[in-house]
Amino acid sequence: MVQLRHVSVRRILVMLLGAAIGCAAAQSQERKIDPTYLHQYVPDLQSKAADISTETCQYTPIFGWGDPASVASIMRGVARFGELTIKAHGSCKEVIYPAEEQAWVVMAGNGQLHYGGETSPVKTRDFFYVPATVAHSISNKSGAPVQIFIMGFKVEANTAPPPKLMIANIDEIKKQVLSSHPDSVVYQLMMGSANSKRDRLAAAHLLTSLYVMEFQPGGTNFPHHHDSEEEIYFLMDGHGEMVAGDGADGLAGRHAAKPGDAYFFRENCTVGFYNSSDGPAHILAVRSVFPRPQYPQYVK
């Protein structure tokens, strides 16, 4: 009698355990795990109609707005990262964003920036800050295309703009070693927050650092992570291995990288680059605050 009761209890426990395992398995199949990083090869991407687009002005989304691969839950502060191409003698529509600040980097060509009712010439390797609330557009009077990277970040609506256009050129910025990284890579610190003391332009709110890294042959910035920032790398030239994945030990994954590779890293994702021994490599990088409840103005 006791033995039969014991067997019945065992069977019940087995049945309950099996049901629990089956339920957990079903839930795990339904659960979507957000990636820790995103990768795009820019030359393979297609342009998409945007509010700035015309027949002679094309926007190619890389991350954020217009990119179906950018999962909404992974990108919190970054609004967009894309490439703008203005054909010869072309122009873009004027746009204005009440709750988005932007950094523009001219990758190739010469154009005319129309900013807040004024026009300024821009050339290759110029970069400038486009704050929220300021109307802007760009045109191209030359016979060659103009290519620009646009980086947008979510800010509090109607954030006050600086009193004038903030613009500089990468070639004006000294190269320096940072104490927190190996001396096999030097930095050109382009743009930082409005209270920055080290960057060429102290302009932004959510954006914390826009910069170029120059890696010596065989150089590295060592895998590391940022526990409160999102980051994007674009390999301008050279080749090597990009580090991307979970954890802070650099063992998460090393991916062969070539010019045109772009990576988005969410907070706490391992990030780094190992350059090949063939020659130098350059990466354009940008970091921004990962919005948290203690920054309610940035939580969308």
Short mmCIF file of N, CA and C in Angstrom, two decimals, residues 186-293:
data_model
loop_
_atom_site.label_atom_id
_atom_site.label_comp_id
_atom_site.label_asym_id
_atom_site.label_seq_id
_atom_site.Cartn_x
_atom_site.Cartn_y
_atom_site.Cartn_z
N VAL A 186 46.39 56.13 -31.92
CA VAL A 186 46.29 57.54 -31.56
C VAL A 186 44.90 58.05 -31.93
N TYR A 187 44.47 59.10 -31.25
CA TYR A 187 43.10 59.59 -31.36
C TYR A 187 43.08 61.03 -31.84
N GLN A 188 42.08 61.35 -32.64
CA GLN A 188 41.73 62.72 -32.97
C GLN A 188 40.33 62.96 -32.41
N LEU A 189 40.26 63.74 -31.34
CA LEU A 189 39.01 63.94 -30.61
C LEU A 189 38.24 65.09 -31.25
N MET A 190 37.18 64.75 -31.96
CA MET A 190 36.48 65.70 -32.81
C MET A 190 35.39 66.48 -32.08
N MET A 191 34.47 65.77 -31.45
CA MET A 191 33.31 66.42 -30.85
C MET A 191 32.94 65.70 -29.56
N GLY A 192 32.54 66.48 -28.56
CA GLY A 192 32.10 65.91 -27.30
C GLY A 192 30.89 66.64 -26.78
N SER A 193 30.59 66.43 -25.52
CA SER A 193 29.44 67.08 -24.90
C SER A 193 29.70 68.57 -24.74
N ALA A 194 28.65 69.31 -24.43
CA ALA A 194 28.75 70.76 -24.36
C ALA A 194 29.73 71.23 -23.28
N ASN A 195 30.01 70.39 -22.31
CA ASN A 195 30.96 70.78 -21.25
C ASN A 195 32.32 70.12 -21.42
N SER A 196 32.60 69.58 -22.59
CA SER A 196 33.88 68.90 -22.83
C SER A 196 35.04 69.89 -22.80
N LYS A 197 36.18 69.45 -22.26
CA LYS A 197 37.39 70.26 -22.23
C LYS A 197 38.47 69.71 -23.15
N ARG A 198 38.23 68.55 -23.77
CA ARG A 198 39.29 67.93 -24.55
C ARG A 198 38.99 67.85 -26.04
N ASP A 199 37.71 67.93 -26.43
CA ASP A 199 37.34 67.74 -27.83
C ASP A 199 37.42 69.05 -28.61
N ARG A 200 37.62 68.93 -29.94
CA ARG A 200 37.72 70.12 -30.78
C ARG A 200 36.44 70.94 -30.72
N LEU A 201 35.29 70.27 -30.74
CA LEU A 201 34.01 70.95 -30.60
C LEU A 201 33.31 70.43 -29.36
N ALA A 202 32.98 71.33 -28.44
CA ALA A 202 32.20 70.99 -27.25
C ALA A 202 30.77 71.43 -27.54
N ALA A 203 29.94 70.47 -27.98
CA ALA A 203 28.68 70.89 -28.58
C ALA A 203 27.46 70.11 -28.12
N ALA A 204 27.59 68.81 -27.88
CA ALA A 204 26.42 67.93 -27.87
C ALA A 204 25.84 67.70 -26.48
N HIS A 205 24.75 66.93 -26.47
CA HIS A 205 24.06 66.59 -25.23
C HIS A 205 24.07 65.07 -25.01
N LEU A 206 23.46 64.30 -25.90
CA LEU A 206 23.49 62.85 -25.75
C LEU A 206 24.79 62.28 -26.31
N LEU A 207 25.28 62.81 -27.42
CA LEU A 207 26.57 62.40 -27.96
C LEU A 207 27.66 62.78 -26.96
N THR A 208 28.54 61.83 -26.67
CA THR A 208 29.62 62.10 -25.71
C THR A 208 30.99 62.17 -26.36
N SER A 209 31.19 61.47 -27.50
CA SER A 209 32.51 61.50 -28.12
C SER A 209 32.43 61.04 -29.57
N LEU A 210 32.91 61.91 -30.48
CA LEU A 210 33.07 61.59 -31.90
C LEU A 210 34.55 61.72 -32.19
N TYR A 211 35.16 60.69 -32.78
CA TYR A 211 36.62 60.70 -32.91
C TYR A 211 37.09 59.74 -34.00
N VAL A 212 38.34 59.92 -34.41
CA VAL A 212 39.00 59.01 -35.35
C VAL A 212 40.13 58.32 -34.61
N MET A 213 40.24 57.00 -34.78
CA MET A 213 41.35 56.23 -34.24
C MET A 213 42.28 55.82 -35.38
N GLU A 214 43.57 56.02 -35.19
CA GLU A 214 44.58 55.57 -36.15
C GLU A 214 45.40 54.46 -35.50
N PHE A 215 45.31 53.27 -36.08
CA PHE A 215 46.00 52.09 -35.53
C PHE A 215 47.31 51.86 -36.28
N GLN A 216 48.37 51.68 -35.55
CA GLN A 216 49.63 51.29 -36.16
C GLN A 216 49.53 49.84 -36.62
N PRO A 217 50.39 49.40 -37.55
CA PRO A 217 50.38 47.99 -37.95
C PRO A 217 50.50 47.08 -36.73
N GLY A 218 49.58 46.16 -36.60
CA GLY A 218 49.56 45.27 -35.45
C GLY A 218 49.02 45.90 -34.18
N GLY A 219 48.51 47.12 -34.27
CA GLY A 219 48.04 47.83 -33.09
C GLY A 219 46.64 47.43 -32.65
N THR A 220 46.28 47.79 -31.44
CA THR A 220 44.95 47.50 -30.90
C THR A 220 44.59 48.51 -29.83
N ASN A 221 43.30 48.72 -29.64
CA ASN A 221 42.82 49.52 -28.51
C ASN A 221 42.37 48.63 -27.36
N PHE A 222 42.65 47.33 -27.46
CA PHE A 222 42.30 46.33 -26.47
C PHE A 222 40.78 46.24 -26.28
N PRO A 223 40.24 45.04 -26.26
CA PRO A 223 38.80 44.87 -26.02
C PRO A 223 38.41 45.47 -24.67
N HIS A 224 37.27 46.16 -24.66
CA HIS A 224 36.79 46.81 -23.45
C HIS A 224 35.27 46.96 -23.60
N HIS A 225 34.63 47.58 -22.65
CA HIS A 225 33.20 47.81 -22.76
C HIS A 225 32.83 49.10 -22.05
N HIS A 226 31.66 49.63 -22.38
CA HIS A 226 31.15 50.85 -21.77
C HIS A 226 29.80 50.51 -21.13
N ASP A 227 29.69 50.70 -19.83
CA ASP A 227 28.48 50.25 -19.14
C ASP A 227 27.35 51.27 -19.19
N SER A 228 27.57 52.42 -19.82
CA SER A 228 26.50 53.41 -19.88
C SER A 228 26.44 54.14 -21.23
N GLU A 229 27.07 53.55 -22.26
CA GLU A 229 27.10 54.22 -23.56
C GLU A 229 26.90 53.22 -24.69
N GLU A 230 26.30 53.71 -25.77
CA GLU A 230 26.23 52.99 -27.04
C GLU A 230 27.37 53.50 -27.92
N GLU A 231 27.82 52.66 -28.85
CA GLU A 231 28.97 53.07 -29.67
C GLU A 231 28.84 52.50 -31.08
N ILE A 232 29.39 53.24 -32.05
CA ILE A 232 29.42 52.81 -33.44
C ILE A 232 30.84 52.95 -33.97
N TYR A 233 31.31 51.93 -34.68
CA TYR A 233 32.60 51.96 -35.36
C TYR A 233 32.37 51.84 -36.87
N PHE A 234 33.10 52.63 -37.65
CA PHE A 234 33.12 52.48 -39.10
C PHE A 234 34.58 52.39 -39.54
N LEU A 235 34.96 51.27 -40.17
CA LEU A 235 36.34 51.07 -40.62
C LEU A 235 36.54 51.81 -41.94
N MET A 236 37.32 52.88 -41.89
CA MET A 236 37.54 53.73 -43.05
C MET A 236 38.55 53.12 -44.01
N ASP A 237 39.62 52.57 -43.48
CA ASP A 237 40.64 51.92 -44.32
C ASP A 237 41.42 50.93 -43.48
N GLY A 238 42.19 50.08 -44.15
CA GLY A 238 42.92 49.02 -43.47
C GLY A 238 42.03 47.81 -43.24
N HIS A 239 42.57 46.81 -42.61
CA HIS A 239 41.77 45.64 -42.26
C HIS A 239 42.37 44.95 -41.05
N GLY A 240 41.55 44.15 -40.41
CA GLY A 240 41.98 43.47 -39.20
C GLY A 240 40.85 42.65 -38.64
N GLU A 241 40.71 42.65 -37.31
CA GLU A 241 39.64 41.90 -36.66
C GLU A 241 38.89 42.81 -35.69
N MET A 242 37.58 42.84 -35.87
CA MET A 242 36.71 43.60 -34.96
C MET A 242 36.27 42.68 -33.83
N VAL A 243 36.31 43.18 -32.62
CA VAL A 243 35.85 42.42 -31.46
C VAL A 243 34.45 42.90 -31.09
N ALA A 244 33.52 41.98 -30.97
CA ALA A 244 32.14 42.34 -30.65
C ALA A 244 31.46 41.17 -29.96
N GLY A 245 30.75 41.44 -28.86
CA GLY A 245 30.00 40.39 -28.20
C GLY A 245 29.83 40.64 -26.72
N ASP A 246 29.38 39.61 -26.00
CA ASP A 246 29.11 39.73 -24.57
C ASP A 246 30.41 39.82 -23.77
N GLY A 247 30.28 40.38 -22.58
CA GLY A 247 31.37 40.35 -21.63
C GLY A 247 32.43 41.40 -21.87
N ALA A 248 33.41 41.44 -20.99
CA ALA A 248 34.47 42.45 -21.08
C ALA A 248 35.84 41.82 -21.21
N ASP A 249 35.91 40.52 -21.55
CA ASP A 249 37.20 39.85 -21.58
C ASP A 249 37.78 39.72 -22.99
N GLY A 250 37.06 40.20 -24.02
CA GLY A 250 37.57 40.14 -25.38
C GLY A 250 37.47 38.79 -26.03
N LEU A 251 36.88 37.82 -25.35
CA LEU A 251 36.79 36.47 -25.90
C LEU A 251 35.46 36.24 -26.61
N ALA A 252 34.65 37.27 -26.69
CA ALA A 252 33.29 37.09 -27.19
C ALA A 252 33.24 36.81 -28.69
N GLY A 253 34.17 37.37 -29.44
CA GLY A 253 34.14 37.13 -30.87
C GLY A 253 35.05 38.09 -31.60
N ARG A 254 35.87 37.55 -32.53
CA ARG A 254 36.74 38.36 -33.37
C ARG A 254 36.31 38.12 -34.81
N HIS A 255 35.95 39.23 -35.49
CA HIS A 255 35.35 39.14 -36.82
C HIS A 255 36.25 39.83 -37.83
N ALA A 256 36.58 39.15 -38.91
CA ALA A 256 37.39 39.76 -39.97
C ALA A 256 36.72 41.03 -40.45
N ALA A 257 37.49 42.12 -40.53
CA ALA A 257 36.92 43.43 -40.87
C ALA A 257 37.68 44.06 -42.02
N LYS A 258 36.93 44.73 -42.89
CA LYS A 258 37.50 45.40 -44.06
C LYS A 258 36.86 46.77 -44.20
N PRO A 259 37.44 47.66 -45.02
CA PRO A 259 36.85 49.00 -45.18
C PRO A 259 35.39 48.92 -45.60
N GLY A 260 34.57 49.74 -44.96
CA GLY A 260 33.14 49.72 -45.22
C GLY A 260 32.35 48.97 -44.18
N ASP A 261 33.02 48.25 -43.28
CA ASP A 261 32.32 47.56 -42.19
C ASP A 261 31.91 48.56 -41.12
N ALA A 262 30.66 48.45 -40.69
CA ALA A 262 30.14 49.30 -39.62
C ALA A 262 29.56 48.41 -38.53
N TYR A 263 29.84 48.74 -37.28
CA TYR A 263 29.35 47.98 -36.14
C TYR A 263 28.66 48.92 -35.15
N PHE A 264 27.49 48.50 -34.68
CA PHE A 264 26.83 49.17 -33.57
C PHE A 264 26.98 48.29 -32.34
N PHE A 265 27.42 48.86 -31.22
CA PHE A 265 27.62 48.13 -29.97
C PHE A 265 26.66 48.68 -28.92
N ARG A 266 25.85 47.83 -28.35
CA ARG A 266 24.97 48.27 -27.27
C ARG A 266 25.78 48.38 -25.98
N GLU A 267 25.16 48.92 -24.94
CA GLU A 267 25.86 49.07 -23.66
C GLU A 267 26.38 47.71 -23.17
N ASN A 268 27.57 47.73 -22.59
CA ASN A 268 28.21 46.54 -22.02
C ASN A 268 28.67 45.52 -23.04
N CYS A 269 28.52 45.81 -24.32
CA CYS A 269 29.05 44.90 -25.33
C CYS A 269 30.56 45.06 -25.40
N THR A 270 31.27 43.95 -25.54
CA THR A 270 32.71 44.04 -25.73
C THR A 270 32.99 44.67 -27.09
N VAL A 271 33.90 45.63 -27.11
CA VAL A 271 34.24 46.35 -28.33
C VAL A 271 35.76 46.50 -28.41
N GLY A 272 36.29 46.38 -29.61
CA GLY A 272 37.73 46.55 -29.79
C GLY A 272 38.13 46.24 -31.22
N PHE A 273 39.38 46.49 -31.55
CA PHE A 273 39.88 46.24 -32.91
C PHE A 273 41.34 45.83 -32.84
N TYR A 274 41.67 44.78 -33.58
CA TYR A 274 43.05 44.34 -33.76
C TYR A 274 43.43 44.60 -35.21
N ASN A 275 44.38 45.50 -35.43
CA ASN A 275 44.80 45.82 -36.79
C ASN A 275 45.74 44.74 -37.32
N SER A 276 45.73 44.58 -38.63
CA SER A 276 46.66 43.65 -39.26
C SER A 276 48.07 44.26 -39.22
N SER A 277 49.04 43.50 -39.61
CA SER A 277 50.42 43.98 -39.62
C SER A 277 50.79 44.59 -40.97
N ASP A 278 49.84 44.68 -41.90
CA ASP A 278 50.14 45.15 -43.25
C ASP A 278 50.31 46.65 -43.36
N GLY A 279 49.66 47.42 -42.49
CA GLY A 279 49.71 48.87 -42.57
C GLY A 279 48.76 49.48 -41.58
N PRO A 280 48.67 50.81 -41.56
CA PRO A 280 47.77 51.47 -40.61
C PRO A 280 46.31 51.26 -40.95
N ALA A 281 45.45 51.52 -40.00
CA ALA A 281 43.99 51.45 -40.20
C ALA A 281 43.36 52.62 -39.46
N HIS A 282 42.23 53.10 -39.99
CA HIS A 282 41.53 54.22 -39.37
C HIS A 282 40.06 53.86 -39.14
N ILE A 283 39.56 54.18 -37.96
CA ILE A 283 38.16 53.95 -37.61
C ILE A 283 37.53 55.27 -37.18
N LEU A 284 36.38 55.57 -37.76
CA LEU A 284 35.55 56.67 -37.29
C LEU A 284 34.60 56.10 -36.25
N ALA A 285 34.57 56.70 -35.07
CA ALA A 285 33.78 56.15 -33.97
C ALA A 285 32.96 57.24 -33.30
N VAL A 286 31.83 56.84 -32.74
CA VAL A 286 30.99 57.78 -32.00
C VAL A 286 30.33 57.05 -30.83
N ARG A 287 30.32 57.71 -29.66
CA ARG A 287 29.68 57.17 -28.47
C ARG A 287 28.59 58.13 -28.01
N SER A 288 27.58 57.56 -27.37
CA SER A 288 26.48 58.38 -26.85
C SER A 288 25.90 57.74 -25.61
N VAL A 289 25.25 58.54 -24.80
CA VAL A 289 24.67 58.06 -23.54
C VAL A 289 23.57 57.05 -23.81
N PHE A 290 23.58 55.95 -23.06
CA PHE A 290 22.48 54.99 -23.09
C PHE A 290 21.42 55.51 -22.12
N PRO A 291 20.24 55.91 -22.62
CA PRO A 291 19.24 56.55 -21.75
C PRO A 291 18.77 55.61 -20.64
N ARG A 292 18.70 56.15 -19.45
CA ARG A 292 18.23 55.39 -18.29
C ARG A 292 17.21 56.23 -17.52
N PRO A 293 16.48 55.61 -16.58
CA PRO A 293 15.46 56.36 -15.84
C PRO A 293 15.99 57.60 -15.13
#
